[in-house]
């Protein structure tokens, strides 16, 4: 496994750490594969009772690696990114996240599938899919309006502007805001509290909370996936990705 995703299991908690700081934890196809494998292992391994996803105190994730989007766009549902998204959407045990600094794209949308989220006061959440010529993923076009309310979701998804930790706390996307240096430790302590509880009760309780919504989530993810894959190779996205790589503003006037 690549050291850009670190996986450590202890005391019933599998901690999955994004570790590609020189690229602000942007996630490559190889990293999605490692993440998807870790989630699949956690689902099956009886010694794992809880999973915690975390980044660094300065950055959670810059989202999908844009070079990857340009050079190897995920062409079908079997690609690692979609395997990872299905893995977290269907994960039966508690899933926690500790988020500091930027959480861009999938760095925010994966949180809709977490049970508990702890954030640093430096956390900045954003879903700039439209700015990249793309559309939402991870069922965020369903879950963001539900959680944030339609108009705040439209602001986040159409304008793609970041919102900060306090706003995320207010709408219930995060459970608690802490100093960045304390977030991973606090989330780990909460994960261990959960890991000490009866697993069957945790799993059944999560299943009961989620089961009404699950078919709609999977249906939305499939619909988003079809559109996302089409837009990924369309001119607007190509212009956005190329502009990012060339460190210039995109010009959408001709697309
Ligand atoms: N894909 C590929 N490379 C990325 C990246 C991404 N998603 N995000 C950042 N990087 C690279 C930058 O190009 C830069 O590379 P360089 O050192 O060769 O110049 C390096 O990581 C550091 O990023 P930088 O932009 O200088 O850091 P910052 O602290 O000023 O800003 C972010 C951090 C996350 C706000 C900013 O990098 C950003 O907006 N990234 C793009 C996010 C995005 O649109 N993701 C796709 C979502 S679908």
Coordinates of C-alpha atoms and ligand atoms in Angstrom, one line a residue:
X1 CA 0.0 0.0 0.0
X2 CA 1.2 3.5 -0.8
X3 CA 2.4 5.6 2.1
X4 CA 0.1 8.4 0.9
X5 CA -2.7 6.6 2.7
X6 CA -1.7 5.3 6.2
X7 CA -3.8 2.7 7.8
X8 CA -3.4 1.8 11.5
X9 CA -5.6 -0.4 13.6
X10 CA -5.6 -0.3 17.4
X11 CA -8.1 -0.8 20.2
X12 CA -10.9 -1.6 17.7
X13 CA -10.3 1.7 15.7
X14 CA -9.0 1.7 12.2
X15 CA -7.4 5.1 11.6
X16 CA -7.0 6.1 7.9
X17 CA -4.8 9.1 7.4
X18 CA -4.4 11.0 4.1
X19 CA -0.7 11.7 3.9
X20 CA 0.2 13.5 0.7
X21 CA 0.9 16.9 2.2
X22 CA 3.0 18.3 -0.7
X23 CA -0.2 18.1 -2.8
X24 CA -2.5 19.2 0.1
X25 CA -3.8 15.6 0.3
X26 CA -5.2 15.6 -3.2
X27 CA -6.5 12.1 -3.8
X28 CA -5.2 10.0 -6.7
X29 CA -6.7 6.9 -8.2
X30 CA -4.1 4.8 -6.3
X31 CA -5.1 6.5 -3.1
X32 CA -8.8 5.9 -3.7
X33 CA -7.9 2.2 -4.3
X34 CA -6.1 2.1 -0.9
X35 CA -9.0 3.9 0.8
X36 CA -11.6 1.5 -0.8
X37 CA -9.5 -1.5 0.3
X38 CA -9.2 -0.2 3.8
X39 CA -13.0 0.4 4.1
X40 CA -13.7 -3.1 2.7
X41 CA -11.3 -4.6 5.1
X42 CA -12.8 -2.7 8.0
X43 CA -16.2 -3.9 7.1
X44 CA -15.2 -7.6 7.1
X45 CA -12.6 -7.6 10.0
X46 CA -14.4 -8.3 13.2
X47 CA -11.5 -6.7 15.2
X48 CA -12.3 -3.4 13.5
X49 CA -15.3 -1.7 15.2
X50 CA -14.9 1.9 14.1
X51 CA -13.1 3.7 11.3
X52 CA -11.7 7.2 11.7
X53 CA -10.6 9.2 8.6
X54 CA -8.3 12.1 9.2
X55 CA -5.8 14.4 7.4
X56 CA -3.3 16.8 8.8
X57 CA -4.0 19.7 11.2
X58 CA -3.3 22.1 8.2
X59 CA -5.3 20.3 5.6
X60 CA -7.9 17.5 5.3
X61 CA -7.9 17.1 1.5
X62 CA -7.8 19.2 -1.7
X63 CA -10.2 16.7 -3.2
X64 CA -9.6 14.7 -6.3
X65 CA -6.1 15.1 -7.9
X66 CA -6.7 17.4 -10.9
X67 CA -3.9 16.0 -12.9
X68 CA -5.5 12.6 -12.5
X69 CA -8.9 14.0 -13.6
X70 CA -7.1 15.3 -16.8
X71 CA -5.0 12.3 -17.6
X72 CA -6.9 9.3 -16.3
X73 CA -10.6 10.3 -15.8
X74 CA -12.5 7.5 -14.0
X75 CA -14.4 6.0 -17.0
X76 CA -16.7 3.5 -15.3
X77 CA -18.3 2.5 -12.0
X78 CA -15.6 0.0 -11.1
X79 CA -12.9 2.7 -10.8
X80 CA -11.4 3.2 -7.3
X81 CA -13.2 6.5 -6.6
X82 CA -16.6 4.9 -7.1
X83 CA -15.6 1.8 -5.2
X84 CA -14.6 4.1 -2.3
X85 CA -17.8 6.1 -2.5
X86 CA -19.9 2.9 -2.4
X87 CA -17.8 1.6 0.4
X88 CA -18.4 4.6 2.7
X89 CA -22.1 4.9 1.7
X90 CA -22.7 1.3 2.6
X91 CA -20.3 1.1 5.6
X92 CA -22.1 -0.6 8.4
X93 CA -20.0 0.3 11.4
X94 CA -19.4 3.8 12.8
X95 CA -17.4 6.1 10.5
X96 CA -15.8 9.2 11.9
X97 CA -13.8 12.1 10.4
X98 CA -11.4 14.6 11.8
X99 CA -11.2 17.7 9.5
X100 CA -8.8 20.6 9.6
X101 CA -8.0 23.2 6.9
X102 CA -9.4 22.9 3.4
X103 CA -11.8 20.0 2.7
X104 CA -12.5 20.4 -1.0
X105 CA -14.8 18.4 -3.2
X106 CA -14.9 14.8 -2.1
X107 CA -13.1 16.1 1.1
X108 CA -16.5 17.6 2.0
X109 CA -18.9 15.2 0.3
X110 CA -17.4 12.1 2.0
X111 CA -18.5 13.8 5.3
X112 CA -22.1 13.3 4.4
X113 CA -21.5 9.6 4.9
X114 CA -19.7 9.9 8.3
X115 CA -21.6 9.4 11.5
X116 CA -19.5 11.9 13.6
X117 CA -17.4 14.8 12.3
X118 CA -14.9 16.8 14.3
X119 CA -13.5 20.0 12.8
X120 CA -10.6 22.4 13.5
X121 CA -11.6 26.0 13.7
X122 CA -9.5 26.4 10.5
X123 CA -11.7 24.0 8.5
X124 CA -13.0 25.3 5.2
X125 CA -15.5 23.1 3.4
X126 CA -16.1 23.5 -0.4
X127 CA -17.8 21.7 -3.2
X128 CA -16.5 23.6 -6.3
X129 CA -17.8 21.1 -8.9
X130 CA -19.4 23.7 -11.1
X131 CA -16.3 25.8 -11.1
X132 CA -14.5 22.8 -12.6
X133 CA -17.2 22.0 -15.2
X134 CA -18.4 19.1 -13.1
X135 CA -21.4 18.1 -11.1
X136 CA -21.8 16.9 -7.5
X137 CA -20.9 13.4 -6.4
X138 CA -21.3 11.1 -3.4
X139 CA -25.0 11.8 -3.4
X140 CA -24.2 15.3 -2.3
X141 CA -26.9 16.7 -4.6
X142 CA -29.4 14.9 -2.4
X143 CA -27.7 15.1 1.0
X144 CA -26.5 18.7 0.9
X145 CA -30.0 20.2 0.3
X146 CA -31.4 17.9 3.1
X147 CA -28.8 18.9 5.6
X148 CA -28.1 22.5 4.7
X149 CA -31.5 23.5 3.3
X150 CA -32.0 24.1 -0.4
X151 CA -30.7 27.7 -0.6
X152 CA -27.6 27.2 1.4
X153 CA -26.9 24.0 -0.6
X154 CA -27.4 25.9 -3.8
X155 CA -24.9 28.5 -2.7
X156 CA -22.4 25.8 -1.8
X157 CA -22.9 23.7 -4.9
X158 CA -23.7 26.4 -7.6
X159 CA -21.3 29.1 -6.5
X160 CA -18.8 26.6 -5.0
X161 CA -17.7 29.1 -2.3
X162 CA -16.2 27.7 0.9
X163 CA -18.0 27.8 4.2
X164 CA -16.2 27.7 7.5
X165 CA -16.2 25.4 10.6
X166 CA -18.7 27.5 12.5
X167 CA -21.2 27.5 9.7
X168 CA -20.7 23.7 9.3
X169 CA -21.4 23.4 13.1
X170 CA -24.6 25.5 12.8
X171 CA -26.1 23.3 10.1
X172 CA -25.0 20.1 11.7
X173 CA -22.4 18.9 9.2
X174 CA -19.9 18.8 12.1
X175 CA -20.4 17.8 15.7
X176 CA -17.8 19.9 17.4
X177 CA -15.2 22.6 16.5
X178 CA -11.8 22.4 18.3
X179 CA -8.4 23.9 18.0
X180 CA -6.7 22.2 15.0
X181 CA -4.0 20.6 17.1
X182 CA -6.6 18.8 19.2
X183 CA -8.9 17.5 16.5
X184 CA -7.3 14.2 15.6
X185 CA -6.8 13.3 19.2
X186 CA -10.3 14.2 20.2
X187 CA -11.8 12.3 17.3
X188 CA -9.6 9.3 18.2
X189 CA -10.9 9.4 21.8
X190 CA -14.5 9.5 20.6
X191 CA -13.8 6.6 18.2
X192 CA -12.4 4.5 21.1
X193 CA -15.5 5.3 23.2
X194 CA -17.6 3.9 20.4
X195 CA -15.3 0.9 20.0
X196 CA -15.9 0.0 23.6
X197 CA -19.6 -0.3 23.0
X198 CA -21.5 -3.4 21.8
X199 CA -20.8 -3.7 18.1
X200 CA -24.1 -5.3 17.2
X201 CA -26.0 -2.4 18.8
X202 CA -23.9 0.1 17.0
X203 CA -24.4 -1.6 13.7
X204 CA -28.1 -2.1 14.1
X205 CA -28.7 1.5 15.3
X206 CA -26.8 2.9 12.3
X207 CA -28.7 0.6 9.9
X208 CA -32.0 1.7 11.4
X209 CA -31.1 5.3 11.1
X210 CA -30.0 5.0 7.5
X211 CA -32.2 2.3 5.9
X212 CA -35.0 4.6 4.9
X213 CA -32.7 6.8 3.0
X214 CA -30.2 4.2 1.6
X215 CA -32.0 3.3 -1.7
X216 CA -32.3 7.0 -2.6
X217 CA -28.7 7.6 -1.8
X218 CA -27.5 4.8 -4.0
X219 CA -29.9 5.9 -6.8
X220 CA -28.6 9.5 -6.6
X221 CA -25.0 8.3 -6.6
X222 CA -25.6 6.3 -9.8
X223 CA -27.3 9.2 -11.5
X224 CA -24.5 11.6 -10.4
X225 CA -21.9 9.1 -11.5
X226 CA -23.3 9.0 -15.1
X227 CA -23.3 12.7 -15.4
X228 CA -20.0 13.2 -13.7
X229 CA -18.2 10.8 -16.0
X230 CA -19.7 12.6 -19.1
X231 CA -18.8 16.1 -17.8
X232 CA -15.3 15.0 -16.9
X233 CA -14.3 14.7 -20.5
X234 CA -16.3 17.6 -21.8
X235 CA -14.7 20.9 -22.9
X236 CA -15.5 23.0 -19.8
X237 CA -13.8 20.5 -17.4
X238 CA -10.8 20.1 -19.7
X239 CA -10.4 23.9 -19.7
X240 CA -10.8 24.1 -15.9
X241 CA -8.2 21.3 -15.3
X242 CA -5.8 22.7 -17.8
X243 CA -6.1 26.2 -16.2
X244 CA -5.5 24.8 -12.8
X245 CA -2.3 23.0 -14.0
X246 CA -1.2 26.2 -15.8
X247 CA -2.0 28.3 -12.7
X248 CA -4.4 30.6 -14.6
X249 CA -8.1 31.4 -14.4
X250 CA -10.2 29.2 -16.6
X251 CA -11.9 30.8 -19.6
X252 CA -15.4 29.3 -20.1
X253 CA -16.4 31.9 -22.7
X254 CA -15.9 29.4 -25.6
X255 CA -17.3 26.2 -24.0
Ligands
LIG1 N1 -4.9 18.2 -7.5 C1 -3.6 18.3 -7.9 N2 -2.7 19.1 -7.3 C2 -3.1 19.9 -6.3 C3 -4.5 19.9 -5.9 C4 -5.4 19.0 -6.6 N3 -6.7 18.9 -6.2 N4 -4.7 20.8 -4.9 C5 -3.4 21.4 -4.7 N5 -2.5 20.8 -5.5 C6 -1.1 21.2 -5.6 C7 -1.0 22.6 -6.1 O1 -1.0 22.7 -7.5 C8 0.4 22.9 -5.6 O2 1.4 22.4 -6.4 P1 2.8 23.1 -6.7 O3 3.5 23.1 -5.3 O4 3.5 22.3 -7.7 O5 2.5 24.5 -7.1 C9 0.4 22.2 -4.2 O6 -0.5 21.2 -4.3 C10 0.1 23.1 -3.1 O7 -1.2 23.7 -3.3 P2 -1.4 25.2 -3.1 O8 -2.6 25.6 -4.0 O9 -0.2 26.0 -3.3 O10 -1.9 25.3 -1.6 P3 -2.8 26.4 -0.9 O11 -2.6 26.1 0.6 O12 -2.5 27.8 -1.4 O13 -4.3 26.0 -1.3 C11 -6.1 24.6 -1.7 C12 -4.9 24.8 -0.9 C13 -6.6 23.2 -1.4 C14 -7.2 25.6 -1.3 C15 -5.9 24.7 -3.2 O14 -4.7 23.9 -3.5 C16 -6.9 24.3 -4.1 O15 -8.0 25.0 -4.2 N6 -6.8 23.1 -4.8 C17 -7.7 22.6 -5.8 C18 -8.9 22.1 -5.1 C19 -9.8 21.5 -6.2 O16 -10.4 22.2 -7.0 N7 -10.0 20.1 -6.1 C20 -10.9 19.4 -6.9 C21 -12.2 19.2 -6.2 S1 -13.4 18.3 -7.2

